[in-house]
Amino acid sequence: TVSEIRRGMQADLHAASLEARELVYQVHQAHSRPVVIRWGTLGLFLGLLTFAAGFVLGRMLPTIP
């Protein structure tokens, strides 16, 4: 009947709403401050490491015959 179809549609909408809410929560967690700080620190460290390696190689290469 129509009422059964309506109840089924409402249940589906409720389930979709819960899934969407969970997805929004996961996206928020992925962009939370500690995660951004962790990746920023890692990027800064790797950039500094790359710079230092280039500096050391630049100082060593002219001395190699």
PDBQT receptor file of N, H, CA, C and O in Angstrom, charges set to zero:
ATOM      1  N   THR A   1       0.840  -1.189   0.000  1.00  0.00    +0.000 N 
ATOM      2  CA  THR A   1       0.000   0.000   0.000  1.00  0.00    +0.000 C 
ATOM      3  C   THR A   1       0.883   1.248   0.000  1.00  0.00    +0.000 C 
ATOM      4  O   THR A   1       2.108   1.173   0.088  1.00  0.00    +0.000 OA
ATOM      5  N   VAL A   2       0.225   2.379  -0.100  1.00  0.00    +0.000 N 
ATOM      6  H   VAL A   2      -0.771   2.440  -0.172  1.00  0.00    +0.000 HD
ATOM      7  CA  VAL A   2       0.938   3.653  -0.152  1.00  0.00    +0.000 C 
ATOM      8  C   VAL A   2       1.653   3.937   1.166  1.00  0.00    +0.000 C 
ATOM      9  O   VAL A   2       2.774   4.446   1.169  1.00  0.00    +0.000 OA
ATOM     10  N   SER A   3       1.018   3.613   2.268  1.00  0.00    +0.000 N 
ATOM     11  H   SER A   3       0.108   3.200   2.266  1.00  0.00    +0.000 HD
ATOM     12  CA  SER A   3       1.638   3.886   3.573  1.00  0.00    +0.000 C 
ATOM     13  C   SER A   3       2.900   3.039   3.771  1.00  0.00    +0.000 C 
ATOM     14  O   SER A   3       3.863   3.501   4.383  1.00  0.00    +0.000 OA
ATOM     15  N   GLU A   4       2.901   1.816   3.263  1.00  0.00    +0.000 N 
ATOM     16  H   GLU A   4       2.118   1.441   2.766  1.00  0.00    +0.000 HD
ATOM     17  CA  GLU A   4       4.092   0.970   3.375  1.00  0.00    +0.000 C 
ATOM     18  C   GLU A   4       5.228   1.537   2.519  1.00  0.00    +0.000 C 
ATOM     19  O   GLU A   4       6.385   1.544   2.938  1.00  0.00    +0.000 OA
ATOM     20  N   ILE A   5       4.891   2.007   1.334  1.00  0.00    +0.000 N 
ATOM     21  H   ILE A   5       3.951   2.002   0.994  1.00  0.00    +0.000 HD
ATOM     22  CA  ILE A   5       5.901   2.612   0.462  1.00  0.00    +0.000 C 
ATOM     23  C   ILE A   5       6.465   3.868   1.119  1.00  0.00    +0.000 C 
ATOM     24  O   ILE A   5       7.673   4.105   1.084  1.00  0.00    +0.000 OA
ATOM     25  N   ARG A   6       5.589   4.668   1.715  1.00  0.00    +0.000 N 
ATOM     26  H   ARG A   6       4.608   4.475   1.743  1.00  0.00    +0.000 HD
ATOM     27  CA  ARG A   6       6.029   5.896   2.389  1.00  0.00    +0.000 C 
ATOM     28  C   ARG A   6       6.961   5.565   3.553  1.00  0.00    +0.000 C 
ATOM     29  O   ARG A   6       7.982   6.227   3.739  1.00  0.00    +0.000 OA
ATOM     30  N   ARG A   7       6.611   4.541   4.341  1.00  0.00    +0.000 N 
ATOM     31  H   ARG A   7       5.782   4.003   4.190  1.00  0.00    +0.000 HD
ATOM     32  CA  ARG A   7       7.467   4.138   5.468  1.00  0.00    +0.000 C 
ATOM     33  C   ARG A   7       8.821   3.646   4.960  1.00  0.00    +0.000 C 
ATOM     34  O   ARG A   7       9.858   3.939   5.555  1.00  0.00    +0.000 OA
ATOM     35  N   GLY A   8       8.805   2.903   3.866  1.00  0.00    +0.000 N 
ATOM     36  H   GLY A   8       7.963   2.664   3.383  1.00  0.00    +0.000 HD
ATOM     37  CA  GLY A   8      10.057   2.417   3.286  1.00  0.00    +0.000 C 
ATOM     38  C   GLY A   8      10.928   3.565   2.799  1.00  0.00    +0.000 C 
ATOM     39  O   GLY A   8      12.143   3.558   2.998  1.00  0.00    +0.000 OA
ATOM     40  N   MET A   9      10.306   4.550   2.160  1.00  0.00    +0.000 N 
ATOM     41  H   MET A   9       9.319   4.556   1.998  1.00  0.00    +0.000 HD
ATOM     42  CA  MET A   9      11.063   5.706   1.683  1.00  0.00    +0.000 C 
ATOM     43  C   MET A   9      11.624   6.511   2.842  1.00  0.00    +0.000 C 
ATOM     44  O   MET A   9      12.755   6.993   2.769  1.00  0.00    +0.000 OA
ATOM     45  N   GLN A  10      10.859   6.663   3.901  1.00  0.00    +0.000 N 
ATOM     46  H   GLN A  10       9.941   6.272   3.961  1.00  0.00    +0.000 HD
ATOM     47  CA  GLN A  10      11.342   7.396   5.076  1.00  0.00    +0.000 C 
ATOM     48  C   GLN A  10      12.507   6.667   5.726  1.00  0.00    +0.000 C 
ATOM     49  O   GLN A  10      13.466   7.294   6.177  1.00  0.00    +0.000 OA
ATOM     50  N   ALA A  11      12.423   5.344   5.773  1.00  0.00    +0.000 N 
ATOM     51  H   ALA A  11      11.644   4.834   5.407  1.00  0.00    +0.000 HD
ATOM     52  CA  ALA A  11      13.530   4.565   6.339  1.00  0.00    +0.000 C 
ATOM     53  C   ALA A  11      14.789   4.728   5.479  1.00  0.00    +0.000 C 
ATOM     54  O   ALA A  11      15.893   4.868   6.005  1.00  0.00    +0.000 OA
ATOM     55  N   ASP A  12      14.614   4.709   4.159  1.00  0.00    +0.000 N 
ATOM     56  H   ASP A  12      13.717   4.595   3.731  1.00  0.00    +0.000 HD
ATOM     57  CA  ASP A  12      15.761   4.887   3.266  1.00  0.00    +0.000 C 
ATOM     58  C   ASP A  12      16.365   6.277   3.428  1.00  0.00    +0.000 C 
ATOM     59  O   ASP A  12      17.587   6.419   3.464  1.00  0.00    +0.000 OA
ATOM     60  N   LEU A  13      15.527   7.296   3.525  1.00  0.00    +0.000 N 
ATOM     61  H   LEU A  13      14.534   7.180   3.495  1.00  0.00    +0.000 HD
ATOM     62  CA  LEU A  13      16.018   8.660   3.723  1.00  0.00    +0.000 C 
ATOM     63  C   LEU A  13      16.751   8.795   5.046  1.00  0.00    +0.000 C 
ATOM     64  O   LEU A  13      17.776   9.471   5.132  1.00  0.00    +0.000 OA
ATOM     65  N   HIS A  14      16.225   8.153   6.071  1.00  0.00    +0.000 N 
ATOM     66  H   HIS A  14      15.392   7.604   6.002  1.00  0.00    +0.000 HD
ATOM     67  CA  HIS A  14      16.882   8.206   7.376  1.00  0.00    +0.000 C 
ATOM     68  C   HIS A  14      18.258   7.533   7.309  1.00  0.00    +0.000 C 
ATOM     69  O   HIS A  14      19.232   8.051   7.855  1.00  0.00    +0.000 OA
ATOM     70  N   ALA A  15      18.334   6.389   6.644  1.00  0.00    +0.000 N 
ATOM     71  H   ALA A  15      17.543   5.969   6.200  1.00  0.00    +0.000 HD
ATOM     72  CA  ALA A  15      19.617   5.684   6.513  1.00  0.00    +0.000 C 
ATOM     73  C   ALA A  15      20.604   6.522   5.708  1.00  0.00    +0.000 C 
ATOM     74  O   ALA A  15      21.781   6.594   6.061  1.00  0.00    +0.000 OA
ATOM     75  N   ALA A  16      20.141   7.155   4.634  1.00  0.00    +0.000 N 
ATOM     76  H   ALA A  16      19.185   7.097   4.348  1.00  0.00    +0.000 HD
ATOM     77  CA  ALA A  16      21.023   7.996   3.822  1.00  0.00    +0.000 C 
ATOM     78  C   ALA A  16      21.496   9.201   4.618  1.00  0.00    +0.000 C 
ATOM     79  O   ALA A  16      22.641   9.633   4.481  1.00  0.00    +0.000 OA
ATOM     80  N   SER A  17      20.621   9.739   5.442  1.00  0.00    +0.000 N 
ATOM     81  H   SER A  17      19.691   9.388   5.554  1.00  0.00    +0.000 HD
ATOM     82  CA  SER A  17      20.996  10.874   6.279  1.00  0.00    +0.000 C 
ATOM     83  C   SER A  17      22.087  10.478   7.279  1.00  0.00    +0.000 C 
ATOM     84  O   SER A  17      23.036  11.231   7.498  1.00  0.00    +0.000 OA
ATOM     85  N   LEU A  18      21.950   9.320   7.872  1.00  0.00    +0.000 N 
ATOM     86  H   LEU A  18      21.179   8.708   7.694  1.00  0.00    +0.000 HD
ATOM     87  CA  LEU A  18      22.971   8.847   8.811  1.00  0.00    +0.000 C 
ATOM     88  C   LEU A  18      24.308   8.629   8.104  1.00  0.00    +0.000 C 
ATOM     89  O   LEU A  18      25.358   8.968   8.650  1.00  0.00    +0.000 OA
ATOM     90  N   GLU A  19      24.278   8.067   6.897  1.00  0.00    +0.000 N 
ATOM     91  H   GLU A  19      23.425   7.791   6.454  1.00  0.00    +0.000 HD
ATOM     92  CA  GLU A  19      25.514   7.847   6.150  1.00  0.00    +0.000 C 
ATOM     93  C   GLU A  19      26.174   9.175   5.781  1.00  0.00    +0.000 C 
ATOM     94  O   GLU A  19      27.394   9.313   5.874  1.00  0.00    +0.000 OA
ATOM     95  N   ALA A  20      25.369  10.150   5.363  1.00  0.00    +0.000 N 
ATOM     96  H   ALA A  20      24.378  10.038   5.288  1.00  0.00    +0.000 HD
ATOM     97  CA  ALA A  20      25.912  11.462   5.011  1.00  0.00    +0.000 C 
ATOM     98  C   ALA A  20      26.517  12.132   6.240  1.00  0.00    +0.000 C 
ATOM     99  O   ALA A  20      27.578  12.749   6.149  1.00  0.00    +0.000 OA
ATOM    100  N   ARG A  21      25.863  12.018   7.370  1.00  0.00    +0.000 N 
ATOM    101  H   ARG A  21      25.001  11.517   7.444  1.00  0.00    +0.000 HD
ATOM    102  CA  ARG A  21      26.374  12.608   8.607  1.00  0.00    +0.000 C 
ATOM    103  C   ARG A  21      27.709  11.980   8.986  1.00  0.00    +0.000 C 
ATOM    104  O   ARG A  21      28.623  12.681   9.421  1.00  0.00    +0.000 OA
ATOM    105  N   GLU A  22      27.828  10.669   8.826  1.00  0.00    +0.000 N 
ATOM    106  H   GLU A  22      27.085  10.100   8.473  1.00  0.00    +0.000 HD
ATOM    107  CA  GLU A  22      29.084   9.975   9.136  1.00  0.00    +0.000 C 
ATOM    108  C   GLU A  22      30.195  10.427   8.188  1.00  0.00    +0.000 C 
ATOM    109  O   GLU A  22      31.333  10.620   8.616  1.00  0.00    +0.000 OA
ATOM    110  N   LEU A  23      29.875  10.595   6.913  1.00  0.00    +0.000 N 
ATOM    111  H   LEU A  23      28.950  10.438   6.565  1.00  0.00    +0.000 HD
ATOM    112  CA  LEU A  23      30.866  11.045   5.944  1.00  0.00    +0.000 C 
ATOM    113  C   LEU A  23      31.358  12.449   6.268  1.00  0.00    +0.000 C 
ATOM    114  O   LEU A  23      32.556  12.720   6.182  1.00  0.00    +0.000 OA
ATOM    115  N   VAL A  24      30.455  13.337   6.636  1.00  0.00    +0.000 N 
ATOM    116  H   VAL A  24      29.482  13.117   6.706  1.00  0.00    +0.000 HD
ATOM    117  CA  VAL A  24      30.844  14.695   7.019  1.00  0.00    +0.000 C 
ATOM    118  C   VAL A  24      31.740  14.656   8.252  1.00  0.00    +0.000 C 
ATOM    119  O   VAL A  24      32.709  15.410   8.332  1.00  0.00    +0.000 OA
ATOM    120  N   TYR A  25      31.437  13.803   9.195  1.00  0.00    +0.000 N 
ATOM    121  H   TYR A  25      30.650  13.190   9.130  1.00  0.00    +0.000 HD
ATOM    122  CA  TYR A  25      32.257  13.671  10.403  1.00  0.00    +0.000 C 
ATOM    123  C   TYR A  25      33.664  13.186  10.056  1.00  0.00    +0.000 C 
ATOM    124  O   TYR A  25      34.650  13.684  10.599  1.00  0.00    +0.000 OA
ATOM    125  N   GLN A  26      33.751  12.210   9.146  1.00  0.00    +0.000 N 
ATOM    126  H   GLN A  26      32.950  11.805   8.704  1.00  0.00    +0.000 HD
ATOM    127  CA  GLN A  26      35.063  11.688   8.756  1.00  0.00    +0.000 C 
ATOM    128  C   GLN A  26      35.889  12.750   8.034  1.00  0.00    +0.000 C 
ATOM    129  O   GLN A  26      37.097  12.844   8.253  1.00  0.00    +0.000 OA
ATOM    130  N   VAL A  27      35.261  13.542   7.185  1.00  0.00    +0.000 N 
ATOM    131  H   VAL A  27      34.280  13.466   7.007  1.00  0.00    +0.000 HD
ATOM    132  CA  VAL A  27      35.975  14.612   6.500  1.00  0.00    +0.000 C 
ATOM    133  C   VAL A  27      36.466  15.638   7.510  1.00  0.00    +0.000 C 
ATOM    134  O   VAL A  27      37.590  16.130   7.408  1.00  0.00    +0.000 OA
ATOM    135  N   HIS A  28      35.625  15.958   8.482  1.00  0.00    +0.000 N 
ATOM    136  H   HIS A  28      34.712  15.558   8.565  1.00  0.00    +0.000 HD
ATOM    137  CA  HIS A  28      36.026  16.913   9.520  1.00  0.00    +0.000 C 
ATOM    138  C   HIS A  28      37.223  16.387  10.309  1.00  0.00    +0.000 C 
ATOM    139  O   HIS A  28      38.151  17.141  10.602  1.00  0.00    +0.000 OA
ATOM    140  N   GLN A  29      37.208  15.111  10.651  1.00  0.00    +0.000 N 
ATOM    141  H   GLN A  29      36.454  14.499  10.414  1.00  0.00    +0.000 HD
ATOM    142  CA  GLN A  29      38.324  14.525  11.400  1.00  0.00    +0.000 C 
ATOM    143  C   GLN A  29      39.602  14.552  10.571  1.00  0.00    +0.000 C 
ATOM    144  O   GLN A  29      40.686  14.773  11.112  1.00  0.00    +0.000 OA
ATOM    145  N   ALA A  30      39.486  14.329   9.258  1.00  0.00    +0.000 N 
ATOM    146  H   ALA A  30      38.606  14.150   8.819  1.00  0.00    +0.000 HD
ATOM    147  CA  ALA A  30      40.667  14.319   8.405  1.00  0.00    +0.000 C 
ATOM    148  C   ALA A  30      41.299  15.701   8.305  1.00  0.00    +0.000 C 
ATOM    149  O   ALA A  30      42.499  15.814   8.053  1.00  0.00    +0.000 OA
ATOM    150  N   HIS A  31      40.508  16.752   8.500  1.00  0.00    +0.000 N 
ATOM    151  H   HIS A  31      39.534  16.661   8.704  1.00  0.00    +0.000 HD
ATOM    152  CA  HIS A  31      41.019  18.111   8.399  1.00  0.00    +0.000 C 
ATOM    153  C   HIS A  31      41.146  18.787   9.762  1.00  0.00    +0.000 C 
ATOM    154  O   HIS A  31      41.239  20.012   9.851  1.00  0.00    +0.000 OA
ATOM    155  N   SER A  32      41.149  17.993  10.804  1.00  0.00    +0.000 N 
ATOM    156  H   SER A  32      41.073  16.998  10.732  1.00  0.00    +0.000 HD
ATOM    157  CA  SER A  32      41.242  18.574  12.141  1.00  0.00    +0.000 C 
ATOM    158  C   SER A  32      42.643  19.146  12.381  1.00  0.00    +0.000 C 
ATOM    159  O   SER A  32      43.591  18.791  11.681  1.00  0.00    +0.000 OA
ATOM    160  N   ARG A  33      42.762  20.002  13.339  1.00  0.00    +0.000 N 
ATOM    161  H   ARG A  33      41.992  20.291  13.908  1.00  0.00    +0.000 HD
ATOM    162  CA  ARG A  33      44.003  20.721  13.612  1.00  0.00    +0.000 C 
ATOM    163  C   ARG A  33      45.208  19.803  13.864  1.00  0.00    +0.000 C 
ATOM    164  O   ARG A  33      46.268  20.048  13.288  1.00  0.00    +0.000 OA
ATOM    165  N   PRO A  34      45.098  18.771  14.686  1.00  0.00    +0.000 N 
ATOM    166  CA  PRO A  34      46.278  17.917  14.905  1.00  0.00    +0.000 C 
ATOM    167  C   PRO A  34      46.777  17.250  13.623  1.00  0.00    +0.000 C 
ATOM    168  O   PRO A  34      47.984  17.094  13.437  1.00  0.00    +0.000 OA
ATOM    169  N   VAL A  35      45.866  16.861  12.748  1.00  0.00    +0.000 N 
ATOM    170  H   VAL A  35      44.886  16.988  12.899  1.00  0.00    +0.000 HD
ATOM    171  CA  VAL A  35      46.283  16.215  11.500  1.00  0.00    +0.000 C 
ATOM    172  C   VAL A  35      47.006  17.218  10.613  1.00  0.00    +0.000 C 
ATOM    173  O   VAL A  35      48.040  16.898  10.026  1.00  0.00    +0.000 OA
ATOM    174  N   VAL A  36      46.469  18.425  10.512  1.00  0.00    +0.000 N 
ATOM    175  H   VAL A  36      45.629  18.685  10.988  1.00  0.00    +0.000 HD
ATOM    176  CA  VAL A  36      47.101  19.466   9.689  1.00  0.00    +0.000 C 
ATOM    177  C   VAL A  36      48.473  19.823  10.256  1.00  0.00    +0.000 C 
ATOM    178  O   VAL A  36      49.423  20.010   9.497  1.00  0.00    +0.000 OA
ATOM    179  N   ILE A  37      48.585  19.919  11.567  1.00  0.00    +0.000 N 
ATOM    180  H   ILE A  37      47.813  19.768  12.183  1.00  0.00    +0.000 HD
ATOM    181  CA  ILE A  37      49.872  20.227  12.197  1.00  0.00    +0.000 C 
ATOM    182  C   ILE A  37      50.875  19.103  11.937  1.00  0.00    +0.000 C 
ATOM    183  O   ILE A  37      52.045  19.365  11.656  1.00  0.00    +0.000 OA
ATOM    184  N   ARG A  38      50.425  17.873  12.028  1.00  0.00    +0.000 N 
ATOM    185  H   ARG A  38      49.475  17.660  12.256  1.00  0.00    +0.000 HD
ATOM    186  CA  ARG A  38      51.318  16.723  11.801  1.00  0.00    +0.000 C 
ATOM    187  C   ARG A  38      51.864  16.739  10.377  1.00  0.00    +0.000 C 
ATOM    188  O   ARG A  38      53.070  16.588  10.176  1.00  0.00    +0.000 OA
ATOM    189  N   TRP A  39      50.988  16.919   9.385  1.00  0.00    +0.000 N 
ATOM    190  H   TRP A  39      50.009  17.042   9.548  1.00  0.00    +0.000 HD
ATOM    191  CA  TRP A  39      51.438  16.930   7.991  1.00  0.00    +0.000 C 
ATOM    192  C   TRP A  39      52.288  18.160   7.692  1.00  0.00    +0.000 C 
ATOM    193  O   TRP A  39      53.251  18.077   6.929  1.00  0.00    +0.000 OA
ATOM    194  N   GLY A  40      51.945  19.287   8.280  1.00  0.00    +0.000 N 
ATOM    195  H   GLY A  40      51.164  19.354   8.900  1.00  0.00    +0.000 HD
ATOM    196  CA  GLY A  40      52.748  20.495   8.088  1.00  0.00    +0.000 C 
ATOM    197  C   GLY A  40      54.151  20.319   8.649  1.00  0.00    +0.000 C 
ATOM    198  O   GLY A  40      55.130  20.721   8.020  1.00  0.00    +0.000 OA
ATOM    199  N   THR A  41      54.249  19.722   9.821  1.00  0.00    +0.000 N 
ATOM    200  H   THR A  41      53.454  19.395  10.331  1.00  0.00    +0.000 HD
ATOM    201  CA  THR A  41      55.548  19.472  10.437  1.00  0.00    +0.000 C 
ATOM    202  C   THR A  41      56.367  18.502   9.591  1.00  0.00    +0.000 C 
ATOM    203  O   THR A  41      57.566  18.701   9.395  1.00  0.00    +0.000 OA
ATOM    204  N   LEU A  42      55.723  17.463   9.095  1.00  0.00    +0.000 N 
ATOM    205  H   LEU A  42      54.749  17.301   9.255  1.00  0.00    +0.000 HD
ATOM    206  CA  LEU A  42      56.430  16.504   8.251  1.00  0.00    +0.000 C 
ATOM    207  C   LEU A  42      56.934  17.176   6.972  1.00  0.00    +0.000 C 
ATOM    208  O   LEU A  42      58.068  16.935   6.558  1.00  0.00    +0.000 OA
ATOM    209  N   GLY A  43      56.114  18.007   6.348  1.00  0.00    +0.000 N 
ATOM    210  H   GLY A  43      55.193  18.203   6.685  1.00  0.00    +0.000 HD
ATOM    211  CA  GLY A  43      56.523  18.705   5.139  1.00  0.00    +0.000 C 
ATOM    212  C   GLY A  43      57.683  19.654   5.391  1.00  0.00    +0.000 C 
ATOM    213  O   GLY A  43      58.617  19.728   4.592  1.00  0.00    +0.000 OA
ATOM    214  N   LEU A  44      57.623  20.382   6.506  1.00  0.00    +0.000 N 
ATOM    215  H   LEU A  44      56.865  20.321   7.155  1.00  0.00    +0.000 HD
ATOM    216  CA  LEU A  44      58.709  21.297   6.865  1.00  0.00    +0.000 C 
ATOM    217  C   LEU A  44      60.013  20.534   7.112  1.00  0.00    +0.000 C 
ATOM    218  O   LEU A  44      61.080  20.951   6.660  1.00  0.00    +0.000 OA
ATOM    219  N   PHE A  45      59.915  19.428   7.825  1.00  0.00    +0.000 N 
ATOM    220  H   PHE A  45      59.049  19.090   8.191  1.00  0.00    +0.000 HD
ATOM    221  CA  PHE A  45      61.099  18.612   8.102  1.00  0.00    +0.000 C 
ATOM    222  C   PHE A  45      61.704  18.058   6.813  1.00  0.00    +0.000 C 
ATOM    223  O   PHE A  45      62.920  18.111   6.627  1.00  0.00    +0.000 OA
ATOM    224  N   LEU A  46      60.870  17.532   5.930  1.00  0.00    +0.000 N 
ATOM    225  H   LEU A  46      59.883  17.489   6.081  1.00  0.00    +0.000 HD
ATOM    226  CA  LEU A  46      61.393  16.978   4.681  1.00  0.00    +0.000 C 
ATOM    227  C   LEU A  46      61.975  18.069   3.792  1.00  0.00    +0.000 C 
ATOM    228  O   LEU A  46      62.969  17.833   3.105  1.00  0.00    +0.000 OA
ATOM    229  N   GLY A  47      61.384  19.245   3.790  1.00  0.00    +0.000 N 
ATOM    230  H   GLY A  47      60.577  19.437   4.348  1.00  0.00    +0.000 HD
ATOM    231  CA  GLY A  47      61.942  20.358   3.022  1.00  0.00    +0.000 C 
ATOM    232  C   GLY A  47      63.300  20.764   3.557  1.00  0.00    +0.000 C 
ATOM    233  O   GLY A  47      64.228  21.010   2.786  1.00  0.00    +0.000 OA
ATOM    234  N   LEU A  48      63.421  20.836   4.870  1.00  0.00    +0.000 N 
ATOM    235  H   LEU A  48      62.668  20.637   5.496  1.00  0.00    +0.000 HD
ATOM    236  CA  LEU A  48      64.699  21.189   5.495  1.00  0.00    +0.000 C 
ATOM    237  C   LEU A  48      65.755  20.115   5.217  1.00  0.00    +0.000 C 
ATOM    238  O   LEU A  48      66.918  20.427   4.960  1.00  0.00    +0.000 OA
ATOM    239  N   LEU A  49      65.342  18.872   5.271  1.00  0.00    +0.000 N 
ATOM    240  H   LEU A  49      64.398  18.619   5.480  1.00  0.00    +0.000 HD
ATOM    241  CA  LEU A  49      66.258  17.759   4.986  1.00  0.00    +0.000 C 
ATOM    242  C   LEU A  49      66.746  17.819   3.536  1.00  0.00    +0.000 C 
ATOM    243  O   LEU A  49      67.927  17.595   3.269  1.00  0.00    +0.000 OA
ATOM    244  N   THR A  50      65.856  18.117   2.616  1.00  0.00    +0.000 N 
ATOM    245  H   THR A  50      64.897  18.300   2.832  1.00  0.00    +0.000 HD
ATOM    246  CA  THR A  50      66.232  18.243   1.206  1.00  0.00    +0.000 C 
ATOM    247  C   THR A  50      67.201  19.406   1.004  1.00  0.00    +0.000 C 
ATOM    248  O   THR A  50      68.190  19.284   0.281  1.00  0.00    +0.000 OA
ATOM    249  N   PHE A  51      66.908  20.528   1.646  1.00  0.00    +0.000 N 
ATOM    250  H   PHE A  51      66.105  20.628   2.233  1.00  0.00    +0.000 HD
ATOM    251  CA  PHE A  51      67.799  21.686   1.548  1.00  0.00    +0.000 C 
ATOM    252  C   PHE A  51      69.179  21.353   2.096  1.00  0.00    +0.000 C 
ATOM    253  O   PHE A  51      70.188  21.683   1.474  1.00  0.00    +0.000 OA
ATOM    254  N   ALA A  52      69.231  20.702   3.258  1.00  0.00    +0.000 N 
ATOM    255  H   ALA A  52      68.411  20.434   3.764  1.00  0.00    +0.000 HD
ATOM    256  CA  ALA A  52      70.516  20.358   3.870  1.00  0.00    +0.000 C 
ATOM    257  C   ALA A  52      71.301  19.390   2.991  1.00  0.00    +0.000 C 
ATOM    258  O   ALA A  52      72.516  19.526   2.849  1.00  0.00    +0.000 OA
ATOM    259  N   ALA A  53      70.614  18.412   2.400  1.00  0.00    +0.000 N 
ATOM    260  H   ALA A  53      69.626  18.301   2.515  1.00  0.00    +0.000 HD
ATOM    261  CA  ALA A  53      71.308  17.467   1.522  1.00  0.00    +0.000 C 
ATOM    262  C   ALA A  53      71.865  18.189   0.301  1.00  0.00    +0.000 C 
ATOM    263  O   ALA A  53      72.984  17.907  -0.126  1.00  0.00    +0.000 OA
ATOM    264  N   GLY A  54      71.109  19.101  -0.255  1.00  0.00    +0.000 N 
ATOM    265  H   GLY A  54      70.199  19.330   0.092  1.00  0.00    +0.000 HD
ATOM    266  CA  GLY A  54      71.601  19.884  -1.395  1.00  0.00    +0.000 C 
ATOM    267  C   GLY A  54      72.778  20.753  -1.019  1.00  0.00    +0.000 C 
ATOM    268  O   GLY A  54      73.730  20.877  -1.789  1.00  0.00    +0.000 OA
ATOM    269  N   PHE A  55      72.728  21.349   0.143  1.00  0.00    +0.000 N 
ATOM    270  H   PHE A  55      71.954  21.247   0.769  1.00  0.00    +0.000 HD
ATOM    271  CA  PHE A  55      73.828  22.194   0.621  1.00  0.00    +0.000 C 
ATOM    272  C   PHE A  55      75.101  21.370   0.797  1.00  0.00    +0.000 C 
ATOM    273  O   PHE A  55      76.178  21.778   0.362  1.00  0.00    +0.000 OA
ATOM    274  N   VAL A  56      74.971  20.219   1.433  1.00  0.00    +0.000 N 
ATOM    275  H   VAL A  56      74.096  19.888   1.786  1.00  0.00    +0.000 HD
ATOM    276  CA  VAL A  56      76.138  19.359   1.668  1.00  0.00    +0.000 C 
ATOM    277  C   VAL A  56      76.712  18.876   0.343  1.00  0.00    +0.000 C 
ATOM    278  O   VAL A  56      77.926  18.895   0.142  1.00  0.00    +0.000 OA
ATOM    279  N   LEU A  57      75.838  18.444  -0.557  1.00  0.00    +0.000 N 
ATOM    280  H   LEU A  57      74.852  18.429  -0.394  1.00  0.00    +0.000 HD
ATOM    281  CA  LEU A  57      76.338  17.995  -1.863  1.00  0.00    +0.000 C 
ATOM    282  C   LEU A  57      76.995  19.140  -2.627  1.00  0.00    +0.000 C 
ATOM    283  O   LEU A  57      78.010  18.933  -3.293  1.00  0.00    +0.000 OA
ATOM    284  N   GLY A  58      76.446  20.315  -2.543  1.00  0.00    +0.000 N 
ATOM    285  H   GLY A  58      75.622  20.483  -2.002  1.00  0.00    +0.000 HD
ATOM    286  CA  GLY A  58      77.036  21.468  -3.211  1.00  0.00    +0.000 C 
ATOM    287  C   GLY A  58      78.406  21.819  -2.663  1.00  0.00    +0.000 C 
ATOM    288  O   GLY A  58      79.281  22.254  -3.412  1.00  0.00    +0.000 OA
ATOM    289  N   ARG A  59      78.601  21.636  -1.373  1.00  0.00    +0.000 N 
ATOM    290  H   ARG A  59      77.891  21.283  -0.765  1.00  0.00    +0.000 HD
ATOM    291  CA  ARG A  59      79.902  21.923  -0.774  1.00  0.00    +0.000 C 
ATOM    292  C   ARG A  59      80.910  20.826  -1.114  1.00  0.00    +0.000 C 
ATOM    293  O   ARG A  59      82.103  21.103  -1.239  1.00  0.00    +0.000 OA
ATOM    294  N   MET A  60      80.445  19.584  -1.265  1.00  0.00    +0.000 N 
ATOM    295  H   MET A  60      79.476  19.359  -1.163  1.00  0.00    +0.000 HD
ATOM    296  CA  MET A  60      81.354  18.460  -1.523  1.00  0.00    +0.000 C 
ATOM    297  C   MET A  60      81.763  18.372  -2.988  1.00  0.00    +0.000 C 
ATOM    298  O   MET A  60      82.912  18.036  -3.276  1.00  0.00    +0.000 OA
ATOM    299  N   LEU A  61      80.867  18.661  -3.916  1.00  0.00    +0.000 N 
ATOM    300  H   LEU A  61      79.934  18.934  -3.682  1.00  0.00    +0.000 HD
ATOM    301  CA  LEU A  61      81.156  18.448  -5.338  1.00  0.00    +0.000 C 
ATOM    302  C   LEU A  61      82.347  19.253  -5.850  1.00  0.00    +0.000 C 
ATOM    303  O   LEU A  61      83.142  18.700  -6.610  1.00  0.00    +0.000 OA
ATOM    304  N   PRO A  62      82.518  20.497  -5.491  1.00  0.00    +0.000 N 
ATOM    305  CA  PRO A  62      83.689  21.211  -6.011  1.00  0.00    +0.000 C 
ATOM    306  C   PRO A  62      85.025  20.619  -5.522  1.00  0.00    +0.000 C 
ATOM    307  O   PRO A  62      86.051  20.830  -6.168  1.00  0.00    +0.000 OA
ATOM    308  N   THR A  63      85.035  19.902  -4.425  1.00  0.00    +0.000 N 
ATOM    309  H   THR A  63      84.201  19.730  -3.901  1.00  0.00    +0.000 HD
ATOM    310  CA  THR A  63      86.271  19.355  -3.910  1.00  0.00    +0.000 C 
ATOM    311  C   THR A  63      86.597  17.999  -4.513  1.00  0.00    +0.000 C 
ATOM    312  O   THR A  63      87.701  17.488  -4.322  1.00  0.00    +0.000 OA
ATOM    313  N   ILE A  64      85.666  17.414  -5.231  1.00  0.00    +0.000 N 
ATOM    314  H   ILE A  64      84.770  17.829  -5.387  1.00  0.00    +0.000 HD
ATOM    315  CA  ILE A  64      85.912  16.109  -5.851  1.00  0.00    +0.000 C 
ATOM    316  C   ILE A  64      86.654  16.340  -7.166  1.00  0.00    +0.000 C 
ATOM    317  O   ILE A  64      86.180  17.103  -8.009  1.00  0.00    +0.000 OA
ATOM    318  N   PRO A  65      87.832  15.683  -7.362  1.00  0.00    +0.000 N 
ATOM    319  CA  PRO A  65      88.623  15.909  -8.582  1.00  0.00    +0.000 C 
ATOM    320  C   PRO A  65      87.973  15.354  -9.826  1.00  0.00    +0.000 C 
ATOM    321  O   PRO A  65      88.527  15.474 -10.918  1.00  0.00    +0.000 OA
TER     322      PRO A  65
